[in-house]
mmCIF file of C-alpha atoms and ligand atoms in Angstrom:
data_model
loop_
_atom_site.group_PDB
_atom_site.id
_atom_site.type_symbol
_atom_site.label_atom_id
_atom_site.label_comp_id
_atom_site.label_asym_id
_atom_site.label_seq_id
_atom_site.Cartn_x
_atom_site.Cartn_y
_atom_site.Cartn_z
ATOM 1 C CA UNK A 1 9.499 -19.268 43.759
ATOM 2 C CA UNK A 2 9.091 -23.191 43.089
ATOM 3 C CA UNK A 3 12.117 -25.082 43.903
ATOM 4 C CA UNK A 4 13.931 -26.433 40.913
ATOM 5 C CA UNK A 5 14.540 -29.564 42.184
ATOM 6 C CA UNK A 6 10.681 -30.215 42.030
ATOM 7 C CA UNK A 7 10.505 -30.644 38.112
ATOM 8 C CA UNK A 8 8.455 -33.365 36.562
ATOM 9 C CA UNK A 9 9.010 -35.841 33.737
ATOM 10 C CA UNK A 10 6.079 -36.380 31.644
ATOM 11 C CA UNK A 11 6.704 -39.024 28.962
ATOM 12 C CA UNK A 12 5.147 -38.431 25.540
ATOM 13 C CA UNK A 13 3.688 -42.050 25.566
ATOM 14 C CA UNK A 14 5.133 -42.422 22.301
ATOM 15 C CA UNK A 15 8.352 -44.691 21.637
ATOM 16 C CA UNK A 16 10.548 -42.317 23.019
ATOM 17 C CA UNK A 17 10.510 -38.546 24.523
ATOM 18 C CA UNK A 18 9.256 -36.503 27.778
ATOM 19 C CA UNK A 19 8.469 -33.102 28.883
ATOM 20 C CA UNK A 20 10.257 -31.664 31.980
ATOM 21 C CA UNK A 21 8.050 -29.151 32.945
ATOM 22 C CA UNK A 22 8.586 -26.750 36.173
ATOM 23 C CA UNK A 23 12.526 -26.144 35.369
ATOM 24 C CA UNK A 24 13.803 -22.765 34.815
ATOM 25 C CA UNK A 25 17.113 -23.656 32.267
ATOM 26 C CA UNK A 26 18.379 -20.169 32.611
ATOM 27 C CA UNK A 27 18.619 -20.430 36.703
ATOM 28 C CA UNK A 28 21.017 -22.650 38.621
ATOM 29 C CA UNK A 29 20.098 -26.383 38.609
ATOM 30 C CA UNK A 30 21.986 -28.185 41.577
ATOM 31 C CA UNK A 31 23.916 -31.640 41.322
ATOM 32 C CA UNK A 32 20.942 -33.680 42.408
ATOM 33 C CA UNK A 33 18.537 -32.274 39.946
ATOM 34 C CA UNK A 34 21.141 -32.195 37.134
ATOM 35 C CA UNK A 35 21.526 -36.147 37.983
ATOM 36 C CA UNK A 36 17.973 -36.816 37.965
ATOM 37 C CA UNK A 37 17.709 -34.793 34.473
ATOM 38 C CA UNK A 38 20.549 -37.164 33.243
ATOM 39 C CA UNK A 39 18.461 -40.281 34.235
ATOM 40 C CA UNK A 40 15.166 -38.913 32.728
ATOM 41 C CA UNK A 41 17.468 -38.860 29.426
ATOM 42 C CA UNK A 42 18.639 -41.890 29.538
ATOM 43 C CA UNK A 43 15.269 -43.529 30.410
ATOM 44 C CA UNK A 44 13.366 -40.971 27.640
ATOM 45 C CA UNK A 45 15.925 -40.380 25.116
ATOM 46 C CA UNK A 46 14.616 -36.924 23.985
ATOM 47 C CA UNK A 47 13.497 -34.209 26.203
ATOM 48 C CA UNK A 48 11.886 -31.232 25.695
ATOM 49 C CA UNK A 49 11.522 -28.251 28.086
ATOM 50 C CA UNK A 50 8.785 -25.503 27.116
ATOM 51 C CA UNK A 51 8.386 -21.867 27.873
ATOM 52 C CA UNK A 52 12.244 -21.001 28.225
ATOM 53 C CA UNK A 53 13.895 -17.805 27.829
ATOM 54 C CA UNK A 54 17.851 -18.269 27.031
ATOM 55 C CA UNK A 55 20.407 -16.062 25.363
ATOM 56 C CA UNK A 56 23.232 -17.416 23.909
ATOM 57 C CA UNK A 57 24.971 -17.935 27.019
ATOM 58 C CA UNK A 58 22.356 -19.077 29.079
ATOM 59 C CA UNK A 59 21.961 -21.825 25.983
ATOM 60 C CA UNK A 60 25.566 -22.550 25.933
ATOM 61 C CA UNK A 61 25.803 -22.508 29.794
ATOM 62 C CA UNK A 62 23.053 -25.065 30.206
ATOM 63 C CA UNK A 63 24.176 -27.583 27.075
ATOM 64 C CA UNK A 64 28.037 -27.430 28.669
ATOM 65 C CA UNK A 65 26.342 -29.233 31.657
ATOM 66 C CA UNK A 66 26.232 -32.526 29.637
ATOM 67 C CA UNK A 67 30.027 -32.061 28.381
ATOM 68 C CA UNK A 68 32.359 -30.050 26.230
ATOM 69 C CA UNK A 69 30.726 -28.338 23.387
ATOM 70 C CA UNK A 70 31.809 -28.889 19.793
ATOM 71 C CA UNK A 71 32.219 -26.298 17.073
ATOM 72 C CA UNK A 72 28.952 -26.485 14.730
ATOM 73 C CA UNK A 73 29.428 -28.260 11.665
ATOM 74 C CA UNK A 74 31.246 -27.356 8.499
ATOM 75 C CA UNK A 75 28.624 -25.359 6.418
ATOM 76 C CA UNK A 76 27.546 -25.447 2.811
ATOM 77 C CA UNK A 77 28.821 -22.379 0.891
ATOM 78 C CA UNK A 78 27.412 -19.145 1.449
ATOM 79 C CA UNK A 79 26.180 -20.063 4.770
ATOM 80 C CA UNK A 80 27.924 -17.925 7.542
ATOM 81 C CA UNK A 81 28.420 -19.155 10.989
ATOM 82 C CA UNK A 82 27.222 -17.814 13.909
ATOM 83 C CA UNK A 83 29.498 -14.243 14.333
ATOM 84 C CA UNK A 84 30.851 -14.808 17.476
ATOM 85 C CA UNK A 85 29.873 -18.116 19.017
ATOM 86 C CA UNK A 86 31.258 -21.169 17.291
ATOM 87 C CA UNK A 87 29.438 -23.536 19.554
ATOM 88 C CA UNK A 88 26.074 -22.193 17.922
ATOM 89 C CA UNK A 89 24.792 -23.873 14.841
ATOM 90 C CA UNK A 90 22.205 -21.502 13.336
ATOM 91 C CA UNK A 91 19.337 -23.149 11.714
ATOM 92 C CA UNK A 92 17.238 -21.018 10.087
ATOM 93 C CA UNK A 93 15.297 -20.363 6.362
ATOM 94 C CA UNK A 94 15.487 -16.919 6.953
ATOM 95 C CA UNK A 95 17.406 -14.926 4.140
ATOM 96 C CA UNK A 96 18.658 -11.553 5.114
ATOM 97 C CA UNK A 97 20.266 -9.022 2.203
ATOM 98 C CA UNK A 98 20.233 -12.315 -0.199
ATOM 99 C CA UNK A 99 22.046 -14.385 2.059
ATOM 100 C CA UNK A 100 20.755 -17.013 4.449
ATOM 101 C CA UNK A 101 21.455 -16.397 8.267
ATOM 102 C CA UNK A 102 21.710 -19.945 8.901
ATOM 103 C CA UNK A 103 21.766 -23.655 7.476
ATOM 104 C CA UNK A 104 19.468 -26.111 6.412
ATOM 105 C CA UNK A 105 17.427 -23.873 4.463
ATOM 106 C CA UNK A 106 13.600 -24.802 3.758
ATOM 107 C CA UNK A 107 14.248 -28.478 2.964
ATOM 108 C CA UNK A 108 12.974 -31.517 4.056
ATOM 109 C CA UNK A 109 15.579 -33.149 6.374
ATOM 110 C CA UNK A 110 16.219 -37.021 5.957
ATOM 111 C CA UNK A 111 16.765 -39.158 9.121
ATOM 112 C CA UNK A 112 19.945 -38.870 10.533
ATOM 113 C CA UNK A 113 22.183 -38.564 13.335
ATOM 114 C CA UNK A 114 24.156 -35.768 14.004
ATOM 115 C CA UNK A 115 27.943 -35.539 12.726
ATOM 116 C CA UNK A 116 27.911 -39.148 12.625
ATOM 117 C CA UNK A 117 30.902 -38.586 9.907
ATOM 118 C CA UNK A 118 33.416 -37.666 12.978
ATOM 119 C CA UNK A 119 35.215 -40.239 14.605
ATOM 120 C CA UNK A 120 33.613 -38.754 17.745
ATOM 121 C CA UNK A 121 30.145 -37.642 16.810
ATOM 122 C CA UNK A 122 28.524 -35.527 19.565
ATOM 123 C CA UNK A 123 26.278 -37.515 21.861
ATOM 124 C CA UNK A 124 24.028 -34.664 22.310
ATOM 125 C CA UNK A 125 22.231 -32.145 20.320
ATOM 126 C CA UNK A 126 20.357 -29.300 21.485
ATOM 127 C CA UNK A 127 17.891 -27.290 19.472
ATOM 128 C CA UNK A 128 16.349 -24.117 21.030
ATOM 129 C CA UNK A 129 13.358 -22.529 19.035
ATOM 130 C CA UNK A 130 13.375 -18.474 18.845
ATOM 131 C CA UNK A 131 11.161 -18.178 15.910
ATOM 132 C CA UNK A 132 8.629 -21.138 14.652
ATOM 133 C CA UNK A 133 6.499 -21.673 11.816
ATOM 134 C CA UNK A 134 2.776 -21.852 12.634
ATOM 135 C CA UNK A 135 2.909 -24.838 10.374
ATOM 136 C CA UNK A 136 5.252 -27.216 9.378
ATOM 137 C CA UNK A 137 8.695 -27.790 10.288
ATOM 138 C CA UNK A 138 7.788 -30.600 12.934
ATOM 139 C CA UNK A 139 11.250 -32.610 13.887
ATOM 140 C CA UNK A 140 10.531 -36.334 14.011
ATOM 141 C CA UNK A 141 12.612 -38.357 16.120
ATOM 142 C CA UNK A 142 13.143 -41.881 16.276
ATOM 143 C CA UNK A 143 14.248 -44.831 18.935
ATOM 144 C CA UNK A 144 17.099 -46.820 17.705
ATOM 145 C CA UNK A 145 17.383 -49.035 20.621
ATOM 146 C CA UNK A 146 13.833 -50.684 19.820
ATOM 147 C CA UNK A 147 14.808 -50.904 15.777
ATOM 148 C CA UNK A 148 17.695 -52.854 17.083
ATOM 149 C CA UNK A 149 15.491 -55.098 19.183
ATOM 150 C CA UNK A 150 12.860 -55.745 16.711
ATOM 151 C CA UNK A 151 15.043 -56.390 13.941
ATOM 152 C CA UNK A 152 14.607 -59.888 12.255
ATOM 153 C CA UNK A 153 17.191 -62.273 14.137
ATOM 154 C CA UNK A 154 19.101 -63.136 10.748
ATOM 155 C CA UNK A 155 19.304 -59.033 9.938
ATOM 156 C CA UNK A 156 20.246 -58.811 13.713
ATOM 157 C CA UNK A 157 23.160 -61.642 13.545
ATOM 158 C CA UNK A 158 24.361 -60.403 10.311
ATOM 159 C CA UNK A 159 24.854 -56.848 11.132
ATOM 160 C CA UNK A 160 26.270 -57.545 14.702
ATOM 161 C CA UNK A 161 30.192 -57.031 13.645
ATOM 162 C CA UNK A 162 29.782 -55.071 10.521
ATOM 163 C CA UNK A 163 31.106 -51.460 10.041
ATOM 164 C CA UNK A 164 29.746 -48.730 8.102
ATOM 165 C CA UNK A 165 31.343 -45.648 6.339
ATOM 166 C CA UNK A 166 29.380 -42.298 7.375
ATOM 167 C CA UNK A 167 29.813 -39.803 4.373
ATOM 168 C CA UNK A 168 31.059 -36.289 5.910
ATOM 169 C CA UNK A 169 30.638 -34.416 2.368
ATOM 170 C CA UNK A 170 26.724 -33.624 2.566
ATOM 171 C CA UNK A 171 24.510 -32.155 5.377
ATOM 172 C CA UNK A 172 20.973 -33.659 6.238
ATOM 173 C CA UNK A 173 19.461 -31.389 3.617
ATOM 174 C CA UNK A 174 21.549 -33.119 0.925
ATOM 175 C CA UNK A 175 23.859 -29.869 0.318
ATOM 176 C CA UNK A 176 27.611 -30.097 -0.627
ATOM 177 C CA UNK A 177 29.706 -28.858 2.534
ATOM 178 C CA UNK A 178 32.094 -26.584 1.582
ATOM 179 C CA UNK A 179 35.649 -27.884 0.778
ATOM 180 C CA UNK A 180 34.219 -31.669 -0.880
ATOM 181 C CA UNK A 181 33.712 -32.830 -4.304
ATOM 182 C CA UNK A 182 30.215 -33.897 -5.137
ATOM 183 C CA UNK A 183 31.453 -37.479 -5.836
ATOM 184 C CA UNK A 184 33.380 -40.191 -4.540
ATOM 185 C CA UNK A 185 34.155 -43.904 -4.612
ATOM 186 C CA UNK A 186 32.885 -45.629 -1.617
ATOM 187 C CA UNK A 187 36.234 -46.740 -0.263
ATOM 188 C CA UNK A 188 37.639 -42.898 -1.130
ATOM 189 C CA UNK A 189 34.715 -41.088 0.535
ATOM 190 C CA UNK A 190 35.798 -38.178 3.544
ATOM 191 C CA UNK A 191 33.923 -39.557 6.547
ATOM 192 C CA UNK A 192 34.174 -41.958 9.918
ATOM 193 C CA UNK A 193 33.442 -45.624 10.494
ATOM 194 C CA UNK A 194 31.360 -46.838 12.935
ATOM 195 C CA UNK A 195 29.856 -50.197 13.808
ATOM 196 C CA UNK A 196 26.351 -50.817 12.950
ATOM 197 C CA UNK A 197 25.512 -52.034 16.227
ATOM 198 C CA UNK A 198 26.480 -49.908 19.167
ATOM 199 C CA UNK A 199 26.775 -50.211 23.233
ATOM 200 C CA UNK A 200 25.456 -47.127 24.819
ATOM 201 C CA UNK A 201 28.046 -46.147 27.481
ATOM 202 C CA UNK A 202 25.563 -44.957 30.026
ATOM 203 C CA UNK A 203 22.711 -47.275 29.617
ATOM 204 C CA UNK A 204 24.720 -50.425 28.622
ATOM 205 C CA UNK A 205 21.717 -50.879 25.735
ATOM 206 C CA UNK A 206 22.527 -51.864 22.324
ATOM 207 C CA UNK A 207 21.517 -49.616 19.647
ATOM 208 C CA UNK A 208 21.318 -49.568 15.857
ATOM 209 C CA UNK A 209 23.933 -46.848 14.695
ATOM 210 C CA UNK A 210 22.827 -46.057 11.111
ATOM 211 C CA UNK A 211 23.749 -42.220 10.741
ATOM 212 C CA UNK A 212 22.101 -41.475 7.285
ATOM 213 C CA UNK A 213 21.130 -43.624 3.992
ATOM 214 C CA UNK A 214 22.877 -41.275 1.190
ATOM 215 C CA UNK A 215 26.402 -42.173 0.784
ATOM 216 C CA UNK A 216 26.321 -44.967 3.574
ATOM 217 C CA UNK A 217 28.823 -47.888 2.953
ATOM 218 C CA UNK A 218 29.204 -50.985 4.887
ATOM 219 C CA UNK A 219 32.976 -51.611 4.446
ATOM 220 C CA UNK A 220 34.290 -53.933 2.756
ATOM 221 C CA UNK A 221 31.380 -54.760 0.582
ATOM 222 C CA UNK A 222 30.512 -54.437 -3.114
ATOM 223 C CA UNK A 223 28.408 -51.588 -3.576
ATOM 224 C CA UNK A 224 25.584 -53.594 -4.627
ATOM 225 C CA UNK A 225 25.647 -55.751 -1.512
ATOM 226 C CA UNK A 226 26.144 -52.624 0.716
ATOM 227 C CA UNK A 227 22.944 -51.097 -0.978
ATOM 228 C CA UNK A 228 21.001 -53.996 -0.424
ATOM 229 C CA UNK A 229 21.739 -54.802 3.376
ATOM 230 C CA UNK A 230 21.291 -50.641 4.207
ATOM 231 C CA UNK A 231 18.012 -50.967 2.184
ATOM 232 C CA UNK A 232 16.895 -53.817 4.434
ATOM 233 C CA UNK A 233 17.648 -52.195 7.708
ATOM 234 C CA UNK A 234 16.347 -48.435 6.462
ATOM 235 C CA UNK A 235 13.141 -50.336 5.159
ATOM 236 C CA UNK A 236 13.029 -51.649 9.070
ATOM 237 C CA UNK A 237 13.071 -48.082 10.265
ATOM 238 C CA UNK A 238 10.674 -46.754 7.783
ATOM 239 C CA UNK A 239 8.276 -49.571 8.602
ATOM 240 C CA UNK A 240 8.375 -48.901 12.507
ATOM 241 C CA UNK A 241 6.171 -46.617 14.487
ATOM 242 C CA UNK A 242 8.984 -45.905 16.923
ATOM 243 C CA UNK A 243 9.113 -42.420 16.660
ATOM 244 C CA UNK A 244 7.546 -39.185 18.032
ATOM 245 C CA UNK A 245 7.216 -35.672 16.341
ATOM 246 C CA UNK A 246 7.897 -32.167 18.033
ATOM 247 C CA UNK A 247 5.622 -29.108 16.755
ATOM 248 C CA UNK A 248 8.101 -26.525 17.731
ATOM 249 C CA UNK A 249 6.851 -23.028 19.662
ATOM 250 C CA UNK A 250 9.050 -20.307 20.375
ATOM 251 C CA UNK A 251 10.861 -21.028 23.791
ATOM 252 C CA UNK A 252 11.215 -24.727 23.308
ATOM 253 C CA UNK A 253 14.570 -26.280 23.902
ATOM 254 C CA UNK A 254 14.818 -29.935 23.009
ATOM 255 C CA UNK A 255 17.810 -32.229 23.878
ATOM 256 C CA UNK A 256 18.397 -35.601 21.984
ATOM 257 C CA UNK A 257 20.668 -38.536 22.213
ATOM 258 C CA UNK A 258 22.238 -38.996 18.814
ATOM 259 C CA UNK A 259 24.211 -42.253 20.003
ATOM 260 C CA UNK A 260 20.663 -44.032 20.051
ATOM 261 C CA UNK A 261 18.154 -41.913 18.087
ATOM 262 C CA UNK A 262 17.742 -40.402 14.593
ATOM 263 C CA UNK A 263 15.895 -37.308 13.731
ATOM 264 C CA UNK A 264 14.532 -35.374 10.705
ATOM 265 C CA UNK A 265 12.404 -32.567 9.845
ATOM 266 C CA UNK A 266 9.333 -31.876 7.610
ATOM 267 C CA UNK A 267 9.433 -29.117 4.943
ATOM 268 C CA UNK A 268 9.150 -25.570 5.720
ATOM 269 C CA UNK A 269 7.188 -23.072 4.270
ATOM 270 C CA UNK A 270 9.602 -20.294 3.102
ATOM 271 C CA UNK A 271 7.268 -17.600 3.950
ATOM 272 C CA UNK A 272 7.058 -18.750 7.494
ATOM 273 C CA UNK A 273 10.267 -17.753 9.378
ATOM 274 C CA UNK A 274 12.039 -20.292 11.751
ATOM 275 C CA UNK A 275 15.013 -19.273 13.998
ATOM 276 C CA UNK A 276 16.773 -22.233 15.966
ATOM 277 C CA UNK A 277 20.052 -22.327 17.799
ATOM 278 C CA UNK A 278 22.052 -25.566 17.691
ATOM 279 C CA UNK A 279 24.284 -26.987 20.044
ATOM 280 C CA UNK A 280 26.456 -29.789 20.177
ATOM 281 C CA UNK A 281 28.282 -31.855 23.146
ATOM 282 C CA UNK A 282 30.799 -33.705 22.156
ATOM 283 C CA UNK A 283 30.786 -37.644 22.647
ATOM 284 C CA UNK A 284 33.164 -38.908 25.663
ATOM 285 C CA UNK A 285 33.636 -42.352 24.002
ATOM 286 C CA UNK A 286 33.912 -43.742 20.593
ATOM 287 C CA UNK A 287 30.405 -44.329 19.408
ATOM 288 C CA UNK A 288 31.345 -48.130 18.730
ATOM 289 C CA UNK A 289 31.731 -51.204 20.361
ATOM 290 C CA UNK A 290 29.134 -53.969 19.978
ATOM 291 C CA UNK A 291 29.980 -55.420 22.952
HETATM 292 C C1 OGA B 301 19.592 -30.477 13.264
HETATM 293 C C2 OGA B 301 18.432 -30.555 12.666
HETATM 294 C C3 OGA B 301 16.009 -30.160 12.924
HETATM 295 C C4 OGA B 301 15.373 -29.255 12.337
HETATM 296 O O1 OGA B 301 19.696 -29.158 13.638
HETATM 297 O O2 OGA B 301 20.731 -31.101 13.932
HETATM 298 O O3 OGA B 301 18.103 -31.835 12.155
HETATM 299 O O4 OGA B 301 14.121 -29.280 12.923
HETATM 300 N N1 OGA B 301 17.524 -30.030 12.769
HETATM 301 O O5 OGA B 301 15.557 -28.036 12.069
HETATM 302 MN MN1 MN B 302 20.346 -32.772 12.476
#
């Protein structure tokens, strides 16, 4: 058997992302190899491992190499959690006996960073594909270091010390999570406050930190001024080509860094089944700190 330490890092050639080839994630990975993997993750922000065969325990075990796992996020009503593994977030459009077996359905997802409405958002998310559609459901990733570096200088200076409130009430498909009201005033909204510019604790690089656009609020600004500033930042994101799209195959495992990337999903055809398991790794630090 080939040595696990011989894996290769093959960059996508886009603004972020690399394939790791020659590594079996269900088998043991020694500390030196894991160190190399961590450095590749720091360099490329998103890593893809194809042709994996992971059961729930193996997915959790590999995910936990990156840190303590967080529980899956709070669901909308009528979407059950994984029956036995609180760390696994089932993402699926499959409906069994009239009940969705997982979250996010067939909707197109807005650009977002996972669970940034928490004070300590997960630093990493891992998404493992079990059943995938032939077409649709691609996941797009976006490089927020580069977005920060390419901001017009006046805009970059303006946001340097500003804080943003990240809304906890809706998921990335816009669905209301159980237990929240449909509407809140900006200064009453459940969520967490983070700087708009953060410094990555491992790479030392500065990054935009946007969360998601719906219901975001730049703390202290009048609603209209906040909307104008956030619209300018998101227009910069939308205008850029700092992204890479993942077209899923069964057995793909992708890990992304929530501190310096956004992601979103295209729509799904309800007739094509898609079943994914996600885990999330707790951040070991506050997301903030622009210096
Ligand atoms: C997620 C997510 C995207 C997808 O699980 O956090 O955004 O492609 N999923 O399902
Ligand atoms: Mn997500």
